Coordinates of C-alpha atoms and ligand atoms in Angstrom, one line a residue:
M1 CA -29.7 29.8 -15.5
K2 CA -27.5 27.4 -17.3
L3 CA -27.7 23.8 -16.4
A4 CA -24.5 22.4 -14.9
L5 CA -22.6 19.9 -17.0
H6 CA -23.2 16.9 -14.7
W7 CA -27.0 17.5 -14.9
K8 CA -26.8 17.5 -18.7
I9 CA -24.8 14.3 -18.6
L10 CA -27.3 12.7 -16.2
I11 CA -30.2 13.7 -18.5
G12 CA -28.3 12.3 -21.5
M13 CA -27.9 9.0 -19.6
A14 CA -31.5 8.8 -18.5
L15 CA -32.8 9.6 -22.0
G16 CA -30.4 7.0 -23.4
V17 CA -31.7 4.3 -21.2
A18 CA -35.3 5.2 -21.9
F19 CA -34.7 5.3 -25.6
G20 CA -32.9 2.0 -25.5
I21 CA -35.7 0.3 -23.7
I22 CA -38.4 1.8 -26.0
M23 CA -36.5 0.7 -29.1
S24 CA -35.9 -2.8 -27.7
M25 CA -39.6 -3.1 -26.9
I26 CA -40.6 -2.3 -30.5
G27 CA -37.9 -4.5 -31.8
M28 CA -35.8 -1.8 -33.4
N29 CA -32.5 -2.7 -31.6
Q30 CA -30.6 -2.8 -34.9
I31 CA -31.5 0.7 -35.8
V32 CA -30.0 1.8 -32.4
M33 CA -26.8 -0.2 -33.1
D34 CA -26.5 1.2 -36.7
W35 CA -27.5 4.8 -36.2
V36 CA -26.9 5.7 -32.5
A37 CA -24.1 3.5 -31.2
P38 CA -21.5 5.1 -33.5
F39 CA -21.9 8.5 -31.6
G40 CA -20.9 6.7 -28.4
T41 CA -17.9 5.1 -30.0
I42 CA -16.8 8.5 -31.3
F43 CA -17.1 9.9 -27.8
I44 CA -14.8 7.2 -26.4
S45 CA -12.4 7.5 -29.3
M46 CA -12.1 11.3 -28.7
L47 CA -11.3 10.8 -25.1
K48 CA -8.7 8.1 -25.8
M49 CA -7.3 10.2 -28.6
I50 CA -6.1 12.8 -26.1
A51 CA -5.0 10.5 -23.3
I52 CA -1.4 9.9 -24.3
P53 CA -0.7 13.5 -25.5
L54 CA -2.2 14.7 -22.2
I55 CA 0.0 12.4 -20.1
I56 CA 3.1 13.5 -22.0
A57 CA 2.4 17.2 -21.8
S58 CA 1.2 17.4 -18.2
L59 CA 3.7 15.0 -16.8
I60 CA 6.7 16.7 -18.4
K61 CA 5.4 20.1 -17.4
G62 CA 4.6 18.7 -13.9
I63 CA 8.1 17.2 -13.3
S64 CA 10.0 20.1 -14.7
D65 CA 7.9 22.5 -12.6
L66 CA 9.0 20.7 -9.5
Q67 CA 12.6 21.8 -9.9
D68 CA 13.8 19.1 -7.5
I69 CA 14.0 15.4 -8.2
S70 CA 13.8 14.3 -4.6
K71 CA 10.3 15.9 -4.4
F72 CA 9.3 13.7 -7.3
S73 CA 10.5 10.5 -5.8
K74 CA 8.6 11.4 -2.6
I75 CA 5.4 11.8 -4.7
G76 CA 6.1 8.6 -6.5
I77 CA 6.7 6.4 -3.5
Q78 CA 3.8 7.8 -1.5
T79 CA 1.5 7.3 -4.5
I80 CA 2.4 3.7 -4.9
V81 CA 2.2 2.9 -1.2
I82 CA -1.2 4.6 -0.7
Y83 CA -2.5 2.9 -3.9
V84 CA -1.7 -0.5 -2.5
M85 CA -3.2 0.3 0.9
T86 CA -6.5 1.4 -0.6
T87 CA -6.6 -1.7 -2.8
V88 CA -6.0 -4.0 0.3
I89 CA -8.8 -2.2 2.1
A90 CA -11.1 -2.7 -0.9
V91 CA -10.4 -6.4 -1.1
S92 CA -10.9 -6.8 2.6
I93 CA -14.3 -5.0 2.5
G94 CA -15.3 -7.3 -0.4
L95 CA -14.2 -10.5 1.4
T96 CA -15.9 -9.5 4.6
L97 CA -19.2 -8.7 2.9
V98 CA -19.3 -11.8 0.7
N99 CA -18.7 -14.0 3.7
I100 CA -21.5 -12.3 5.6
V101 CA -24.1 -12.3 2.7
N102 CA -23.1 -15.6 1.2
P103 CA -24.6 -14.8 -2.2
G104 CA -23.5 -18.1 -3.7
K105 CA -25.8 -20.0 -1.5
H106 CA -28.8 -18.3 -3.2
V107 CA -28.1 -19.6 -6.7
S108 CA -30.3 -22.4 -7.9
E109 CA -29.4 -25.2 -10.2
Q110 CA -31.9 -23.8 -12.6
T111 CA -30.1 -20.4 -12.8
I112 CA -26.8 -22.1 -13.5
A113 CA -28.5 -24.2 -16.3
D114 CA -30.2 -21.1 -17.7
I115 CA -26.9 -19.2 -17.9
L116 CA -25.1 -22.1 -19.5
N117 CA -27.8 -22.3 -22.1
D118 CA -27.6 -18.6 -22.9
G119 CA -25.2 -18.3 -25.8
N120 CA -24.1 -14.8 -24.8
N121 CA -22.1 -16.1 -21.8
D122 CA -19.5 -18.1 -23.5
P123 CA -16.3 -17.7 -21.5
T124 CA -13.9 -19.4 -23.8
S125 CA -12.2 -16.2 -25.1
K126 CA -11.8 -14.8 -21.6
I127 CA -10.2 -18.0 -20.4
S128 CA -7.7 -18.1 -23.3
A129 CA -6.9 -14.4 -22.7
A130 CA -6.2 -15.2 -19.0
S131 CA -3.9 -18.1 -19.8
Q132 CA -1.8 -15.9 -22.1
T133 CA -1.3 -13.5 -19.2
Q134 CA -0.4 -16.3 -16.8
E135 CA 2.3 -17.8 -18.9
Q136 CA 4.5 -14.8 -18.1
G137 CA 7.3 -14.9 -15.5
P138 CA 7.2 -13.2 -12.1
L139 CA 9.3 -10.2 -13.2
Q140 CA 7.5 -9.6 -16.4
F141 CA 5.8 -6.5 -15.0
L142 CA 9.2 -4.8 -14.6
V143 CA 10.1 -5.7 -18.2
D144 CA 6.8 -4.4 -19.3
L145 CA 7.6 -1.0 -17.7
V146 CA 10.4 -0.2 -20.1
P147 CA 9.6 0.5 -23.7
D148 CA 12.0 -0.6 -26.5
N149 CA 10.4 1.9 -28.8
V150 CA 8.7 4.8 -27.2
I151 CA 7.0 6.0 -30.4
G152 CA 5.5 2.5 -30.7
S153 CA 4.3 2.6 -27.1
M154 CA 2.8 6.1 -27.6
S155 CA 0.7 4.6 -30.4
D156 CA -0.9 2.1 -28.0
N157 CA -3.3 3.1 -25.3
G158 CA -2.5 -0.1 -23.5
S159 CA 1.1 0.9 -23.0
M160 CA 0.5 3.8 -20.7
L161 CA 3.0 2.7 -18.0
K162 CA 5.7 2.5 -20.7
V163 CA 4.9 6.0 -21.8
I164 CA 4.9 7.2 -18.2
F165 CA 8.4 5.6 -17.7
F166 CA 9.8 7.4 -20.7
V167 CA 8.2 10.7 -19.8
V168 CA 9.4 10.6 -16.1
F169 CA 12.9 9.8 -17.3
F170 CA 12.7 12.6 -19.8
G171 CA 11.3 15.1 -17.2
I172 CA 14.0 14.2 -14.7
C173 CA 16.7 14.7 -17.4
M174 CA 15.2 18.1 -18.2
L175 CA 15.9 19.1 -14.6
L176 CA 19.5 18.1 -15.0
I177 CA 20.3 20.3 -18.0
K178 CA 21.1 24.0 -18.2
K179 CA 18.2 26.4 -17.6
E180 CA 18.7 28.1 -21.0
H181 CA 18.1 24.8 -22.7
R182 CA 15.4 23.7 -20.5
D183 CA 13.2 26.8 -20.7
P184 CA 12.1 26.7 -24.3
L185 CA 11.2 23.0 -24.0
H186 CA 9.3 23.7 -20.8
N187 CA 7.3 26.5 -22.4
F188 CA 6.5 24.2 -25.3
F189 CA 5.0 21.6 -23.0
V190 CA 3.1 24.3 -21.0
G191 CA 1.4 25.4 -24.2
L192 CA 0.7 21.9 -25.3
N193 CA -0.8 21.0 -22.0
E194 CA -3.1 24.0 -22.0
V195 CA -4.3 23.1 -25.5
I196 CA -5.1 19.6 -24.6
L197 CA -6.9 20.6 -21.4
K198 CA -9.0 22.8 -23.6
M199 CA -9.7 19.9 -25.8
V200 CA -11.0 18.0 -22.8
D201 CA -13.3 20.9 -22.1
L202 CA -14.7 20.9 -25.6
I203 CA -15.1 17.1 -25.7
M204 CA -17.0 17.3 -22.5
L205 CA -19.5 19.6 -24.1
Y206 CA -20.3 16.6 -26.4
A207 CA -20.5 14.2 -23.4
P208 CA -24.3 14.4 -22.9
I209 CA -24.8 13.1 -26.5
G210 CA -22.0 10.6 -26.1
V211 CA -23.4 9.0 -23.0
F212 CA -26.9 9.0 -24.5
A213 CA -25.6 6.9 -27.4
L214 CA -23.5 4.7 -25.2
L215 CA -26.4 3.8 -22.8
A216 CA -29.0 3.5 -25.5
S217 CA -26.8 1.0 -27.4
L218 CA -26.0 -0.9 -24.2
V219 CA -29.6 -1.3 -23.3
A220 CA -30.5 -2.2 -26.9
S221 CA -27.9 -5.0 -27.0
T222 CA -28.7 -6.5 -23.6
T223 CA -30.5 -9.7 -24.2
N224 CA -31.5 -11.2 -20.9
P225 CA -32.3 -8.8 -18.0
D226 CA -33.9 -11.7 -16.0
L227 CA -30.5 -13.1 -15.2
F228 CA -29.7 -9.9 -13.3
I229 CA -32.5 -10.7 -11.0
A230 CA -31.5 -14.4 -10.6
L231 CA -28.0 -13.3 -9.6
G232 CA -29.4 -10.4 -7.5
M233 CA -27.7 -11.3 -4.2
Y234 CA -24.3 -11.4 -5.8
A235 CA -24.9 -8.1 -7.6
I236 CA -26.2 -6.5 -4.4
T237 CA -23.1 -7.7 -2.5
V238 CA -20.8 -6.1 -5.1
V239 CA -22.8 -2.9 -5.2
L240 CA -22.9 -2.7 -1.4
G241 CA -19.1 -3.1 -1.3
L242 CA -18.6 -0.4 -3.9
L243 CA -20.8 1.9 -1.9
L244 CA -18.8 1.3 1.2
M245 CA -15.7 2.1 -0.7
L246 CA -17.2 5.4 -1.8
G247 CA -18.1 6.1 1.9
F248 CA -14.5 5.3 2.8
Y249 CA -13.1 7.8 0.2
V250 CA -15.3 10.7 1.3
T251 CA -14.4 9.9 5.0
V252 CA -10.7 9.9 4.3
V253 CA -10.9 13.1 2.2
R254 CA -12.9 14.8 4.9
L255 CA -10.5 13.7 7.7
Y256 CA -7.3 14.2 5.9
T257 CA -8.0 17.3 3.7
G258 CA -11.0 18.8 5.5
K259 CA -13.0 18.9 2.2
S260 CA -16.7 18.0 2.4
P261 CA -18.3 15.1 0.5
G262 CA -20.3 17.7 -1.5
F263 CA -17.1 19.3 -2.6
F264 CA -15.7 15.9 -3.6
F265 CA -18.7 14.8 -5.6
R266 CA -19.2 18.1 -7.3
G267 CA -15.6 18.1 -8.3
I268 CA -15.3 14.5 -9.6
G269 CA -19.0 13.9 -10.5
P270 CA -18.7 14.4 -14.3
A271 CA -15.7 12.0 -14.4
Q272 CA -17.7 9.4 -12.5
L273 CA -20.6 9.7 -15.0
V274 CA -18.2 9.3 -17.9
A275 CA -16.6 6.3 -16.1
F276 CA -20.0 4.7 -15.6
S277 CA -21.0 5.3 -19.3
T278 CA -17.7 4.1 -20.8
S279 CA -16.7 1.3 -18.4
S280 CA -13.1 2.4 -19.0
S281 CA -10.8 4.2 -16.6
A282 CA -8.4 4.7 -19.5
A283 CA -11.0 6.5 -21.6
T284 CA -12.1 8.5 -18.6
L285 CA -8.5 9.5 -17.7
P286 CA -8.5 12.9 -19.4
V287 CA -11.7 13.9 -17.7
T288 CA -10.4 12.6 -14.3
M289 CA -7.2 14.6 -14.7
E290 CA -9.0 17.8 -15.6
R291 CA -11.5 17.4 -12.7
V292 CA -8.8 16.6 -10.1
E293 CA -6.7 19.5 -11.1
E294 CA -9.3 22.2 -11.9
H295 CA -12.1 21.2 -9.6
L296 CA -10.5 19.4 -6.6
G297 CA -7.5 21.7 -6.4
V298 CA -4.7 19.2 -6.7
E299 CA -1.8 20.9 -8.4
E300 CA -0.5 19.6 -11.7
E301 CA 2.8 18.2 -10.4
V302 CA 0.8 15.6 -8.5
T303 CA -2.2 15.1 -10.8
S304 CA -0.1 14.5 -13.8
F305 CA 1.6 11.5 -12.1
V306 CA -1.0 10.1 -9.7
C307 CA -3.9 10.0 -12.1
P308 CA -2.3 8.2 -15.1
V309 CA -0.5 5.7 -12.8
G310 CA -3.8 5.2 -10.9
A311 CA -5.8 4.6 -14.1
T312 CA -3.4 1.7 -14.9
I313 CA -2.6 0.2 -11.5
N314 CA -5.1 1.4 -8.9
M315 CA -8.4 -0.4 -9.4
D316 CA -10.1 -0.6 -6.0
G317 CA -13.5 -1.4 -7.5
T318 CA -12.1 -4.1 -9.7
S319 CA -10.2 -5.7 -6.8
L320 CA -13.3 -5.7 -4.6
Y321 CA -15.3 -7.2 -7.3
Q322 CA -12.7 -9.9 -8.0
A323 CA -12.7 -10.9 -4.4
V324 CA -16.5 -11.0 -4.1
A325 CA -16.9 -12.9 -7.4
A326 CA -14.2 -15.5 -6.6
V327 CA -15.9 -16.4 -3.3
F328 CA -19.4 -16.2 -4.9
I329 CA -18.4 -18.7 -7.6
S330 CA -16.8 -21.0 -5.1
Q331 CA -20.0 -20.9 -3.0
A332 CA -22.3 -21.4 -5.9
L333 CA -20.4 -24.3 -7.4
G334 CA -19.8 -26.0 -4.0
F335 CA -16.0 -25.5 -3.8
D336 CA -15.0 -25.2 -0.2
L337 CA -12.6 -22.4 0.6
S338 CA -10.1 -22.8 3.4
F339 CA -8.8 -19.9 5.4
G340 CA -5.5 -20.0 3.5
M341 CA -7.4 -19.9 0.2
I342 CA -9.2 -16.7 1.3
G343 CA -5.7 -15.2 2.1
T344 CA -4.6 -16.2 -1.4
I345 CA -7.7 -14.5 -2.9
L346 CA -6.8 -11.4 -1.0
V347 CA -3.3 -11.3 -2.3
T348 CA -4.1 -12.3 -5.9
S349 CA -7.1 -9.9 -6.1
V350 CA -4.7 -7.0 -5.2
L351 CA -2.2 -8.1 -7.8
A352 CA -4.8 -8.9 -10.4
S353 CA -6.4 -5.5 -10.1
I354 CA -2.9 -3.9 -10.6
G355 CA -2.5 -6.1 -13.7
S356 CA -6.0 -5.4 -15.1
A357 CA -6.2 -3.2 -18.2
A358 CA -8.3 -0.1 -17.8
V359 CA -10.8 -1.2 -20.4
P360 CA -14.3 -2.7 -20.2
G361 CA -14.4 -6.3 -18.9
A362 CA -10.7 -6.5 -18.0
G363 CA -11.5 -7.4 -14.4
L364 CA -13.3 -10.5 -15.5
I365 CA -10.3 -11.8 -17.3
M366 CA -8.1 -11.3 -14.3
L367 CA -10.7 -13.0 -12.1
I368 CA -9.9 -16.2 -13.9
I369 CA -6.3 -15.9 -12.6
V370 CA -7.6 -15.3 -9.1
L371 CA -9.6 -18.5 -9.3
Q372 CA -6.7 -20.5 -10.7
S373 CA -4.5 -19.3 -7.9
I374 CA -6.7 -21.3 -5.4
N375 CA -6.7 -24.3 -7.7
F376 CA -10.3 -23.9 -8.6
P377 CA -11.3 -27.1 -10.6
A378 CA -10.7 -26.5 -14.3
D379 CA -14.0 -28.2 -15.3
K380 CA -16.0 -25.8 -13.1
L381 CA -14.0 -22.7 -14.1
A382 CA -15.9 -22.1 -17.3
I383 CA -19.3 -22.5 -15.5
G384 CA -18.2 -20.0 -12.8
I385 CA -17.0 -17.4 -15.3
A386 CA -20.2 -17.8 -17.4
L387 CA -22.2 -17.2 -14.2
V388 CA -20.6 -13.8 -13.4
M389 CA -20.3 -12.9 -17.0
A390 CA -24.1 -12.7 -17.3
V391 CA -24.2 -9.6 -15.1
D392 CA -20.7 -8.3 -15.7
R393 CA -21.4 -5.2 -17.7
P394 CA -23.5 -3.2 -15.2
L395 CA -21.1 -4.2 -12.4
D396 CA -18.2 -3.2 -14.6
M397 CA -19.7 0.3 -15.1
L398 CA -20.0 0.7 -11.3
R399 CA -16.6 -0.6 -10.4
T400 CA -15.0 1.7 -13.0
V401 CA -16.7 4.7 -11.1
I402 CA -15.0 3.4 -7.9
N403 CA -11.7 2.9 -9.7
I404 CA -11.5 6.6 -10.8
S405 CA -12.9 7.9 -7.5
G406 CA -10.0 6.0 -5.8
D407 CA -7.5 7.7 -8.0
A408 CA -9.0 11.1 -7.2
T409 CA -9.0 10.4 -3.5
V410 CA -5.3 9.4 -3.5
A411 CA -4.4 12.4 -5.7
M412 CA -6.0 14.6 -2.9
I413 CA -4.2 12.8 -0.1
V414 CA -0.8 12.9 -1.9
G415 CA -1.4 16.5 -2.8
K416 CA -2.1 17.4 0.8
R417 CA 1.0 15.5 2.0
V418 CA 3.4 17.3 -0.3
G419 CA 1.7 20.7 0.1
K420 CA 0.2 20.7 -3.4
L421 CA -3.5 20.8 -2.6
G422 CA -5.0 24.2 -2.9
E423 CA -8.3 25.8 -3.8
P424 CA -9.6 24.8 -7.2
I425 CA -9.7 27.4 -10.0
E426 CA -13.0 26.5 -11.4
K427 CA -13.8 27.5 -14.9
D428 CA -17.2 27.5 -16.5
W429 CA -17.2 24.8 -19.1
D430 CA -19.0 26.9 -21.7
D431 CA -16.6 29.8 -21.2
N432 CA -14.2 27.6 -23.1
Y433 CA -15.8 28.5 -26.3
K434 CA -14.3 31.9 -25.9
V435 CA -10.8 32.7 -27.1
E436 CA -8.8 33.4 -24.0
H437 CA -6.1 35.6 -25.5
P438 CA -6.7 39.3 -26.1
Ligands
LIG1 N1 -13.5 -1.5 -16.7 C1 -12.6 -1.4 -15.6 C2 -11.8 -0.1 -15.7 O1 -11.5 0.3 -16.8 C3 -11.7 -2.5 -15.4 C4 -12.5 -3.7 -15.0 O2 -12.8 -3.9 -13.8 O3 -12.9 -4.5 -15.8 O4 -11.4 0.5 -14.8

């Protein structure tokens, strides 16, 4: 019997961690960085390489398949509303938990001193990145939606929303032209889409090696695991919140679509493992889309819009983390939070997660803006950020899993609402070696 892909990926991850630990113990970290890490970087690059072409092909095909613009606006509005709702729920869970557990009260002066002395936790670059973001005006997000040069935007993975704007506009205009002109174009994008989905399949065959390299290099470059224990209560609070969020997703999926948690996890599992290993919802996007469409049964018209938009604006894990971290830092550094400030954290965490880039560590930069919104004292800000930075990477890996799980959940809900959730047409990954034409 052939081993299922998610088992292969899990084995790759476990071996990667074990290998990283052994190599660190015998002091051969540099060998891992020089000879193993590049294979992880190649895996991430391959996934990112196909993200923009996949969005273009699948979204144009999806919209032009709809045959009706009003259906698209229905999908669009529902997606955004449900995304905001799940994010508000995530932040509320985070705020409730952190106020029950009070993890900041468990941090000793010694831990703070240790972290400040650890050269790896210098927050200066994060703080300057945050201040650049903050200097923008309130309507900047609208300006940022519209590309002035779409070819330029397509060459930048950070400009996904701009590409989506152009492609949606393009798809809608395709519906408005004569059928004889539309059809050849439509067929072209159908073919392109199939090819790129096939590329995702083949890249995923390489995933076990990719995640092995990513985790081995991560472990080999981790300098001070003791800090994780010192900040244990904070990390546990974040992890608990993320688990509750996962419980919330499977409950909603069960109640709203009738699909079991087993079905959900089998479907989205490989994407969750890739999210964990890469810490980037953007890099995971091609896998998320493929899994949601072919394994959760959400039709392409919905998947092609909900998933890329979700990868950019829907980050439930990140928003929950930002809320917990903001309160934790305030508690640890003795900054009293009023009720109004908690409300401000709620609103800014929702907005900050929408604004966070789908790349490793982005949530930490936006956390600075959340803290500044409650007038957190500037002299303590750097200490607070250094504090959470010490354990950011593992938490980033976990919150990225929640970010993409939220996108998959919303895709299923929207799919159900607009009658585009069916039975998945599962393919065996390895079958994809075969040539499918006669
Ligand atoms: N790494 C996260 C993501 O890509 C963003 C973050 O929370 O830092 O989804």
